[in-house]
Amino acid sequence: MTVADLFDPEGIAVVGASDTPGKIGYEAMQNAIQFDGPVYPVNPSSSGTVFNREFISSVTEISGEVDLALCCVPAPVVPDIIRECGEAGIGGAVIFAGGFSEAGPEGQELQERLVETAIEGDVAVLGPNTSGFLVPEEKLYATFATNINTIPPGNIAVIAQSGGLAYAIAFQAENKGVGLSAMVGLGNRANVGFKEAIEYFDSDVKTDAIVLHVEGTDNGRGLLETCERIETPVVAYNVGEQDVGDFAESHTGALTGEYELYEAGFAQYGVPTVRSSTELLDAGTVLASSPQPDGPNVGVVTAQAGPGIAITDRLKAAGANLPSLTEETQDVVEEILPGITFSANPVDTGRPMPEFGDVVAAVARDENIDIVLVYELYEGGLGYPTEALEGLAEEVDKPIVFASSGPDEIVREELAELEALGIPTFTAPERAADATSALVQYAKRNAEPDVTVVGKGVSTDD
Amino acid sequence: MTETLKIARNEQRSALTEAEAKKLLADRGLAVPDSETVDSPKSAVQTAEKIGYPVVAKVASPSVQHKSEWGDGVGVNVGLKNSESVRTAAEDIFDAADQQEIDADVLIEAGVNLEKGLEVIVGGTRDPSFGPTVLVGLGGITVEVLQDTSHRIAPVSTAEAVEMTYELEASPLLDGYRGSPTVDREAVAEAIVTVGEVLDENEEIREIEINPLLAESERAVVLDALVSLED
């Protein structure tokens, strides 16, 4: 089985294709034909054409190149379709239908039959009970959801247990202008689960960060081990905190909920966790677009004290260090800002100024600092220090996160210029702080043991 | 599989006795109070004399898991300071066992001064999705009410286990508070590490619970332990 047939096909068969608008066989067909490759509508009870392509009675009758089948058929016929896919040499299939393991014992049995068939026929099956996946760069829309072709291509892969949440994240990305290398809803995970999807997108050159939505799996340890093994940074949104069961009844067993184990496990295996889909995308954005941080030491530069304090507060709560700047850096800052009230960390310039970018650069070059977080309110006469920051993130090889507030039409355009320099931007101070906190978590969770326990007098010799 | 586990399996028991569980942990280097299992009030007294007062007398039977609630509260008797009170406590346990028609012995154990330490829970469970896992929390009602626990996928290193103790909201209490003793975090960590290892190495164990582990300034003592077996 190779999931490349699924996520990187040569051609597509839409099984259960329909010429009736509104049916999933129609919507899936409409999406599929945007792909730059052959797309075949398959339906034994239809004749004529749909979107100028002639109906074919079975996947086994297709003569051209095809390795992905989008199955728009009801649950009971799915195993038969998968068997035919195997016979036809189609190595990947997406099953949209529900009514499998999520639907009681009968569905469970049906899913078992499906998995057996898939293994026999060597077919990588995404779903069942999924809304499919997207690879925007390839215009590969293996889904029946509509209006998805506005989701821009980029370098973040979204892998969600729930297809619904996958779209919630994908459309937030679209709204914010963040690009995705892929969006995958895993659904019931017949034989393509977290492991297979994560490994595939780890090896995908277009993917620079993987973001996960997790509700629970039957192999939590396997998922953690996969995350630890791969190169691409991963961040996870683990849902289900409140489902703790009847904890007071007994102790150990009842206290050990799956949520707690995921939170602990992700920390142990080097994966930052977040608490909302918005944070997930923000964390993915900074991990995908920044150099990886070497440590948890954040330098904050702010042009307004209030947002700076809010940012600092949040960073500290998340376990960030805000170390003092070196004397050398403090000298540079004081030369730019004579009589500055506070030049340690955060550096507060009082208001935006022409040399604001130089202050940011000085902090970024400080050897005590691993990550830089900048906040300034937009000021018309000054604009943003785009020129001063050009090449800075690469030069210092550290993440620089930039937050600013101002009128939408101005910040949208001007912040895009900073984004193009590899500086992720946010328009709310707390969102920037939370995204930076994910970087801090990433650095701490992937650090050598002696870094994470600094200051606690703990021996780590084991 | 250790001899104790084999015996328990052969008897189709769902758990080890407290004495067996403690021995399993003591064999791995964890501190337990001196103790002996006896089958008569007379040998209970002899044992108490040998161990030295005060002692604790507890019901010891594979069919009793919640000892303090058992037999109208005669299952656990602490702070026994002389032969008379040991004899009475043992007789109460044997009588209650006879009434319930179960086989029971009595565990006589050296009494421990709870004021000298902090009661901690250290546990481990075999999760269907994660395999062996461990947890630490403050013992007693704190863990039930506040769920102040730290978890890890096992096995863990000592450094990780020490880190777990710092993750507790109650962590400052381990550094001593208003005259209470500072706790030896490494000793607590050793208990966590051991629970993780035992669980990792013995697939027939489903769950281990040390509750309480009395964390003192120089050591941590297993005051009660439960080892449940897979069905």
GROMACS .gro file of C-alpha atoms in nm, chain A residues 52-439:
model
  388
   52ASN     CA    1  -1.806   1.654  -2.087
   53ARG     CA    2  -1.673   1.320  -1.969
   54GLU     CA    3  -1.838   0.996  -2.061
   55PHE     CA    4  -1.975   0.776  -1.783
   56ILE     CA    5  -1.793   0.446  -1.736
   57SER     CA    6  -1.973   0.149  -1.582
   58SER     CA    7  -1.697   0.029  -1.350
   59VAL     CA    8  -1.349   0.125  -1.236
   60THR     CA    9  -1.228  -0.198  -1.394
   61GLU     CA   10  -1.336  -0.061  -1.734
   62ILE     CA   11  -1.114   0.250  -1.719
   63SER     CA   12  -0.841   0.228  -1.978
   64GLY     CA   13  -0.634   0.533  -1.880
   65GLU     CA   14  -0.407   0.621  -1.589
   66VAL     CA   15  -0.594   0.633  -1.257
   67ASP     CA   16  -0.486   0.565  -0.901
   68LEU     CA   17  -0.734   0.758  -0.688
   69ALA     CA   18  -1.104   0.673  -0.652
   70LEU     CA   19  -1.346   0.914  -0.485
   71CYS     CA   20  -1.625   0.691  -0.361
   72CYS     CA   21  -1.957   0.876  -0.359
   73VAL     CA   22  -2.163   0.564  -0.292
   74PRO     CA   23  -2.367   0.448   0.007
   75ALA     CA   24  -2.194   0.249   0.280
   76PRO     CA   25  -2.322  -0.103   0.196
   77VAL     CA   26  -2.166  -0.106  -0.152
   78VAL     CA   27  -1.832   0.041  -0.043
   79PRO     CA   28  -1.649  -0.290   0.015
   80ASP     CA   29  -1.743  -0.407  -0.336
   81ILE     CA   30  -1.618  -0.082  -0.487
   82ILE     CA   31  -1.289  -0.116  -0.298
   83ARG     CA   32  -1.251  -0.472  -0.423
   84GLU     CA   33  -1.298  -0.347  -0.780
   85CYS     CA   34  -1.045  -0.069  -0.715
   86GLY     CA   35  -0.795  -0.334  -0.608
   87GLU     CA   36  -0.866  -0.534  -0.923
   88ALA     CA   37  -0.824  -0.222  -1.135
   89GLY     CA   38  -0.491  -0.140  -0.972
   90ILE     CA   39  -0.626   0.178  -0.812
   91GLY     CA   40  -0.408   0.222  -0.503
   92GLY     CA   41  -0.594   0.504  -0.325
   93ALA     CA   42  -0.958   0.565  -0.234
   94VAL     CA   43  -1.155   0.823  -0.041
   95ILE     CA   44  -1.478   0.707   0.119
   96PHE     CA   45  -1.721   0.984   0.205
   97ALA     CA   46  -2.008   0.766   0.329
   98GLY     CA   47  -2.083   0.737   0.698
   99GLY     CA   48  -2.247   0.436   0.861
  100PHE     CA   49  -1.931   0.247   0.950
  101SER     CA   50  -1.757   0.202   1.286
  102GLU     CA   51  -1.915   0.524   1.416
  103ALA     CA   52  -2.261   0.370   1.371
  104GLY     CA   53  -2.284   0.070   1.602
  105PRO     CA   54  -2.205  -0.300   1.568
  106GLU     CA   55  -2.334  -0.341   1.211
  107GLY     CA   56  -2.129  -0.048   1.089
  108GLN     CA   57  -1.833  -0.184   1.278
  109GLU     CA   58  -1.866  -0.510   1.090
  110LEU     CA   59  -1.895  -0.330   0.760
  111GLN     CA   60  -1.580  -0.135   0.835
  112GLU     CA   61  -1.393  -0.454   0.923
  113ARG     CA   62  -1.498  -0.598   0.588
  114LEU     CA   63  -1.385  -0.279   0.417
  115VAL     CA   64  -1.044  -0.289   0.585
  116GLU     CA   65  -0.994  -0.654   0.489
  117THR     CA   66  -1.085  -0.578   0.130
  118ALA     CA   67  -0.856  -0.277   0.123
  119ILE     CA   68  -0.563  -0.479   0.255
  120GLU     CA   69  -0.629  -0.762   0.009
  121GLY     CA   70  -0.652  -0.524  -0.285
  122ASP     CA   71  -0.363  -0.308  -0.160
  123VAL     CA   72  -0.575   0.006  -0.154
  124ALA     CA   73  -0.494   0.301   0.078
  125VAL     CA   74  -0.834   0.410   0.206
  126LEU     CA   75  -0.898   0.757   0.348
  127GLY     CA   76  -1.213   0.751   0.562
  128PRO     CA   77  -1.481   0.627   0.566
  129ASN     CA   78  -1.689   0.904   0.715
  130THR     CA   79  -1.460   1.179   0.588
  131SER     CA   80  -1.507   1.489   0.377
  132GLY     CA   81  -1.184   1.405   0.198
  133PHE     CA   82  -0.867   1.601   0.137
  134LEU     CA   83  -0.720   1.890  -0.063
  135VAL     CA   84  -0.382   1.961  -0.215
  136PRO     CA   85  -0.437   2.323  -0.329
  137GLU     CA   86  -0.110   2.353  -0.523
  138GLU     CA   87  -0.213   2.061  -0.748
  139LYS     CA   88  -0.575   2.172  -0.762
  140LEU     CA   89  -0.646   1.830  -0.621
  141TYR     CA   90  -0.982   1.860  -0.446
  142ALA     CA   91  -1.077   1.511  -0.334
  143THR     CA   92  -1.393   1.624  -0.160
  144PHE     CA   93  -1.760   1.694  -0.207
  145ALA     CA   94  -1.742   2.020  -0.009
  146THR     CA   95  -1.801   2.328  -0.220
  147ASN     CA   96  -1.616   2.657  -0.260
  148ILE     CA   97  -1.287   2.508  -0.152
  149ASN     CA   98  -1.073   2.623  -0.441
  150THR     CA   99  -1.012   2.960  -0.273
  151ILE     CA  100  -0.797   2.793  -0.008
  152PRO     CA  101  -0.449   2.908  -0.106
  153PRO     CA  102  -0.150   2.680  -0.159
  154GLY     CA  103   0.124   2.703   0.102
  155ASN     CA  104   0.348   2.508   0.332
  156ILE     CA  105   0.128   2.387   0.620
  157ALA     CA  106  -0.031   2.041   0.617
  158VAL     CA  107  -0.351   2.012   0.821
  159ILE     CA  108  -0.424   1.657   0.936
  160ALA     CA  109  -0.747   1.641   1.130
  161GLN     CA  110  -0.933   1.351   1.278
  162SER     CA  111  -1.255   1.535   1.194
  163GLY     CA  112  -1.321   1.647   0.840
  164GLY     CA  113  -1.538   1.926   0.976
  165LEU     CA  114  -1.257   2.062   1.185
  166ALA     CA  115  -1.017   2.023   0.894
  167TYR     CA  116  -1.237   2.264   0.699
  168ALA     CA  117  -1.275   2.496   0.998
  169ILE     CA  118  -0.897   2.530   0.997
  170ALA     CA  119  -0.866   2.546   0.619
  171PHE     CA  120  -1.114   2.832   0.591
  172GLN     CA  121  -0.949   3.021   0.874
  173ALA     CA  122  -0.631   2.985   0.671
  174GLU     CA  123  -0.812   3.116   0.364
  175ASN     CA  124  -0.956   3.411   0.557
  176LYS     CA  125  -0.614   3.503   0.689
  177GLY     CA  126  -0.434   3.445   0.361
  178VAL     CA  127  -0.232   3.153   0.498
  179GLY     CA  128  -0.151   2.879   0.250
  180LEU     CA  129  -0.182   2.504   0.297
  181SER     CA  130   0.019   2.227   0.136
  182ALA     CA  131  -0.267   1.993   0.216
  183MET     CA  132  -0.578   1.951   0.425
  184VAL     CA  133  -0.678   1.600   0.524
  185GLY     CA  134  -0.981   1.480   0.719
  186LEU     CA  135  -0.900   1.130   0.842
  187GLY     CA  136  -1.250   1.021   0.942
  188ASN     CA  137  -1.269   0.660   1.064
  189ARG     CA  138  -0.910   0.579   0.953
  190ALA     CA  139  -0.976   0.247   0.776
  191ASN     CA  140  -0.612   0.192   0.687
  192VAL     CA  141  -0.483   0.547   0.646
  193GLY     CA  142  -0.445   0.699   0.990
  194PHE     CA  143  -0.231   0.962   1.156
  195LYS     CA  144   0.087   0.761   1.104
  196GLU     CA  145   0.045   0.715   0.729
  197ALA     CA  146  -0.065   1.073   0.666
  198ILE     CA  147   0.201   1.229   0.889
  199GLU     CA  148   0.479   1.022   0.732
  200TYR     CA  149   0.363   1.112   0.384
  201PHE     CA  150   0.356   1.487   0.449
  202ASP     CA  151   0.684   1.470   0.636
  203SER     CA  152   0.843   1.356   0.312
  204ASP     CA  153   0.650   1.615   0.107
  205VAL     CA  154   0.893   1.894   0.011
  206LYS     CA  155   0.616   2.154   0.007
  207THR     CA  156   0.524   2.091   0.371
  208ASP     CA  157   0.720   2.285   0.636
  209ALA     CA  158   0.491   2.221   0.933
  210ILE     CA  159   0.220   1.968   1.016
  211VAL     CA  160  -0.074   2.062   1.237
  212LEU     CA  161  -0.286   1.791   1.396
  213HIS     CA  162  -0.635   1.779   1.535
  214VAL     CA  163  -0.672   1.477   1.763
  215GLU     CA  164  -0.980   1.341   1.937
  216GLY     CA  165  -0.840   1.004   2.033
  217THR     CA  166  -0.709   0.695   1.864
  218ASP     CA  167  -0.661   0.331   1.947
  219ASN     CA  168  -0.285   0.369   1.914
  220GLY     CA  169  -0.183   0.687   2.094
  221ARG     CA  170   0.170   0.564   2.151
  222GLY     CA  171   0.212   0.494   1.780
  223LEU     CA  172   0.102   0.848   1.695
  224LEU     CA  173   0.349   0.995   1.944
  225GLU     CA  174   0.632   0.781   1.813
  226THR     CA  175   0.555   0.892   1.459
  227CYS     CA  176   0.563   1.258   1.560
  228GLU     CA  177   0.895   1.209   1.733
  229ARG     CA  178   1.051   1.022   1.445
  230ILE     CA  179   0.981   1.270   1.166
  231GLU     CA  180   1.177   1.583   1.073
  232THR     CA  181   0.894   1.827   1.003
  233PRO     CA  182   0.775   2.027   1.307
  234VAL     CA  183   0.437   1.914   1.437
  235VAL     CA  184   0.190   2.097   1.659
  236ALA     CA  185  -0.126   1.936   1.796
  237TYR     CA  186  -0.473   2.040   1.907
  238ASN     CA  187  -0.587   1.771   2.147
  239VAL     CA  188  -0.960   1.782   2.214
  240GLY     CA  189  -1.155   1.619   2.495
  241GLU     CA  190  -1.031   1.769   2.819
  242GLN     CA  191  -1.363   1.753   2.997
  243ASP     CA  192  -1.424   1.385   2.937
  244VAL     CA  193  -1.258   1.267   3.255
  245GLY     CA  194  -1.504   1.000   3.364
  246ASP     CA  195  -1.596   0.925   3.721
  247PHE     CA  196  -1.261   1.017   3.867
  248ALA     CA  197  -1.353   1.003   4.235
  249GLU     CA  198  -1.452   0.636   4.221
  250SER     CA  199  -1.100   0.505   4.217
  251HIS     CA  200  -0.758   0.651   4.162
  252THR     CA  201  -0.489   0.573   3.912
  253GLY     CA  202  -0.697   0.428   3.632
  254ALA     CA  203  -0.971   0.688   3.650
  255LEU     CA  204  -0.728   0.978   3.684
  256THR     CA  205  -0.547   0.874   3.372
  257GLY     CA  206  -0.776   1.010   3.102
  258GLU     CA  207  -0.683   0.998   2.737
  259TYR     CA  208  -0.664   1.378   2.725
  260GLU     CA  209  -0.404   1.384   3.002
  261LEU     CA  210  -0.204   1.115   2.830
  262TYR     CA  211  -0.206   1.300   2.499
  263GLU     CA  212  -0.100   1.626   2.665
  264ALA     CA  213   0.176   1.449   2.856
  265GLY     CA  214   0.273   1.235   2.560
  266PHE     CA  215   0.297   1.522   2.312
  267ALA     CA  216   0.519   1.708   2.559
  268GLN     CA  217   0.737   1.400   2.603
  269TYR     CA  218   0.766   1.341   2.229
  270GLY     CA  219   0.847   1.698   2.131
  271VAL     CA  220   0.511   1.825   2.007
  272PRO     CA  221   0.365   2.160   2.124
  273THR     CA  222  -0.007   2.152   2.201
  274VAL     CA  223  -0.261   2.431   2.166
  275ARG     CA  224  -0.615   2.486   2.282
  276SER     CA  225  -0.806   2.604   1.977
  277SER     CA  226  -0.817   2.567   1.600
  278THR     CA  227  -0.709   2.932   1.568
  279GLU     CA  228  -0.404   2.873   1.786
  280LEU     CA  229  -0.330   2.557   1.592
  281LEU     CA  230  -0.315   2.744   1.265
  282ASP     CA  231  -0.116   3.032   1.417
  283ALA     CA  232   0.135   2.792   1.569
  284GLY     CA  233   0.161   2.605   1.240
  285THR     CA  234   0.220   2.934   1.058
  286VAL     CA  235   0.513   3.039   1.276
  287LEU     CA  236   0.666   2.690   1.274
  288ALA     CA  237   0.633   2.666   0.897
  289SER     CA  238   0.768   3.011   0.813
  290SER     CA  239   1.039   3.063   1.073
  291PRO     CA  240   1.375   2.909   1.148
  292GLN     CA  241   1.338   2.656   1.430
  293PRO     CA  242   1.407   2.816   1.770
  294ASP     CA  243   1.714   2.700   1.964
  295GLY     CA  244   1.565   2.775   2.303
  296PRO     CA  245   1.281   2.930   2.503
  297ASN     CA  246   1.437   3.276   2.546
  298VAL     CA  247   1.212   3.546   2.404
  299GLY     CA  248   1.312   3.906   2.342
  300VAL     CA  249   1.012   4.137   2.331
  301VAL     CA  250   1.022   4.475   2.157
  302THR     CA  251   0.717   4.693   2.189
  303ALA     CA  252   0.625   5.043   2.087
  304GLN     CA  253   0.337   5.058   2.336
  305ALA     CA  254   0.371   4.941   2.693
  306GLY     CA  255   0.017   4.801   2.736
  307PRO     CA  256   0.027   4.544   2.458
  308GLY     CA  257   0.385   4.468   2.557
  309ILE     CA  258   0.277   4.385   2.910
  310ALA     CA  259  -0.015   4.175   2.788
  311ILE     CA  260   0.225   3.986   2.562
  312THR     CA  261   0.484   3.939   2.836
  313ASP     CA  262   0.221   3.820   3.080
  314ARG     CA  263   0.100   3.555   2.841
  315LEU     CA  264   0.447   3.444   2.741
  316LYS     CA  265   0.552   3.396   3.101
  317ALA     CA  266   0.239   3.199   3.181
  318ALA     CA  267   0.329   2.971   2.892
  319GLY     CA  268   0.674   2.908   3.034
  320ALA     CA  269   0.882   3.143   2.820
  321ASN     CA  270   1.202   3.293   2.953
  322LEU     CA  271   1.254   3.667   2.911
  323PRO     CA  272   1.625   3.696   2.982
  324SER     CA  273   1.811   4.023   3.025
  325LEU     CA  274   1.975   4.151   2.711
  326THR     CA  275   2.353   4.159   2.697
  327GLU     CA  276   2.519   4.486   2.800
  328GLU     CA  277   2.628   4.529   2.443
  329THR     CA  278   2.268   4.518   2.322
  330GLN     CA  279   2.157   4.749   2.600
  331ASP     CA  280   2.423   5.000   2.492
  332VAL     CA  281   2.298   4.985   2.133
  333VAL     CA  282   1.938   5.031   2.246
  334GLU     CA  283   2.025   5.320   2.478
  335GLU     CA  284   2.216   5.493   2.203
  336ILE     CA  285   1.906   5.477   1.982
  337LEU     CA  286   1.674   5.564   2.269
  338PRO     CA  287   1.861   5.792   2.509
  339GLY     CA  288   1.705   5.799   2.852
  340ILE     CA  289   1.481   5.501   2.776
  341THR     CA  290   1.283   5.393   3.078
  342PHE     CA  291   1.322   5.020   3.033
  343SER     CA  292   1.587   4.871   2.809
  344ALA     CA  293   1.615   4.527   2.960
  345ASN     CA  294   1.348   4.295   2.821
  346PRO     CA  295   1.088   4.383   2.704
  347VAL     CA  296   1.231   4.687   2.531
  348ASP     CA  297   0.961   4.953   2.520
  349THR     CA  298   1.030   5.235   2.276
  350GLY     CA  299   0.731   5.438   2.393
  351ARG     CA  300   0.599   5.487   2.041
  352PRO     CA  301   0.696   5.387   1.688
  353MET     CA  302   1.002   5.574   1.560
  354PRO     CA  303   1.225   5.573   1.254
  355GLU     CA  304   1.486   5.356   1.429
  356PHE     CA  305   1.232   5.100   1.551
  357GLY     CA  306   1.368   4.839   1.310
  358ASP     CA  307   1.722   4.894   1.443
  359VAL     CA  308   1.602   4.821   1.795
  360VAL     CA  309   1.439   4.500   1.672
  361ALA     CA  310   1.759   4.404   1.490
  362ALA     CA  311   1.972   4.468   1.799
  363VAL     CA  312   1.749   4.243   2.012
  364ALA     CA  313   1.741   3.977   1.740
  365ARG     CA  314   2.122   3.972   1.728
  366ASP     CA  315   2.148   3.934   2.106
  367GLU     CA  316   2.304   3.601   2.200
  368ASN     CA  317   2.069   3.565   2.500
  369ILE     CA  318   1.768   3.565   2.271
  370ASP     CA  319   1.626   3.269   2.076
  371ILE     CA  320   1.294   3.415   1.958
  372VAL     CA  321   1.190   3.777   1.894
  373LEU     CA  322   0.838   3.911   1.937
  374VAL     CA  323   0.762   4.263   1.817
  375TYR     CA  324   0.451   4.471   1.869
  376GLU     CA  325   0.381   4.817   1.734
  377LEU     CA  326   0.063   5.006   1.664
  378TYR     CA  327   0.051   5.116   1.301
  379GLU     CA  328   0.155   5.477   1.257
  380GLY     CA  329   0.091   5.631   0.917
  381GLY     CA  330   0.393   5.859   0.897
  382LEU     CA  331   0.634   5.577   0.974
  383GLY     CA  332   0.489   5.261   0.824
  384TYR     CA  333   0.657   4.935   0.917
  385PRO     CA  334   1.034   4.876   0.946
  386THR     CA  335   1.022   4.643   0.649
  387GLU     CA  336   1.355   4.753   0.507
  388ALA     CA  337   1.541   4.723   0.836
  389LEU     CA  338   1.402   4.374   0.890
  390GLU     CA  339   1.480   4.244   0.543
  391GLY     CA  340   1.701   3.937   0.568
  392LEU     CA  341   1.714   3.965   0.948
  393ALA     CA  342   1.538   3.637   1.031
  394GLU     CA  343   1.774   3.451   0.802
  395GLU     CA  344   2.081   3.637   0.926
  396VAL     CA  345   2.017   3.562   1.292
  397ASP     CA  346   1.851   3.225   1.215
  398LYS     CA  347   1.582   3.289   1.476
  399PRO     CA  348   1.206   3.325   1.453
  400ILE     CA  349   1.087   3.687   1.448
  401VAL     CA  350   0.715   3.726   1.511
  402PHE     CA  351   0.553   4.060   1.437
  403ALA     CA  352   0.222   4.190   1.568
  404SER     CA  353   0.052   4.516   1.487
  405SER     CA  354  -0.290   4.669   1.493
  406GLY     CA  355  -0.429   4.919   1.246
  407PRO     CA  356  -0.696   4.963   0.980
  408ASP     CA  357  -0.756   4.638   0.794
  409GLU     CA  358  -0.682   4.764   0.444
  410ILE     CA  359  -0.346   4.908   0.552
  411VAL     CA  360  -0.218   4.631   0.775
  412ARG     CA  361  -0.332   4.363   0.531
  413GLU     CA  362  -0.114   4.503   0.258
  414GLU     CA  363   0.183   4.613   0.462
  415LEU     CA  364   0.203   4.309   0.685
  416ALA     CA  365   0.208   4.094   0.374
  417GLU     CA  366   0.544   4.253   0.292
  418LEU     CA  367   0.679   4.144   0.628
  419GLU     CA  368   0.535   3.795   0.578
  420ALA     CA  369   0.722   3.776   0.251
  421LEU     CA  370   1.042   3.831   0.452
  422GLY     CA  371   0.973   3.518   0.659
  423ILE     CA  372   0.826   3.715   0.949
  424PRO     CA  373   0.485   3.579   1.051
  425THR     CA  374   0.244   3.855   1.148
  426PHE     CA  375  -0.060   3.888   1.370
  427THR     CA  376  -0.303   4.169   1.438
  428ALA     CA  377  -0.379   4.092   1.802
  429PRO     CA  378  -0.105   4.100   2.066
  430GLU     CA  379  -0.231   3.788   2.244
  431ARG     CA  380  -0.248   3.585   1.925
  432ALA     CA  381   0.115   3.670   1.854
  433ALA     CA  382   0.204   3.581   2.212
  434ASP     CA  383   0.023   3.246   2.186
  435ALA     CA  384   0.192   3.163   1.856
  436THR     CA  385   0.526   3.254   2.011
  437SER     CA  386   0.441   3.036   2.310
  438ALA     CA  387   0.406   2.744   2.071
  439LEU     CA  388   0.761   2.816   1.952
   0.00000   0.00000   0.00000
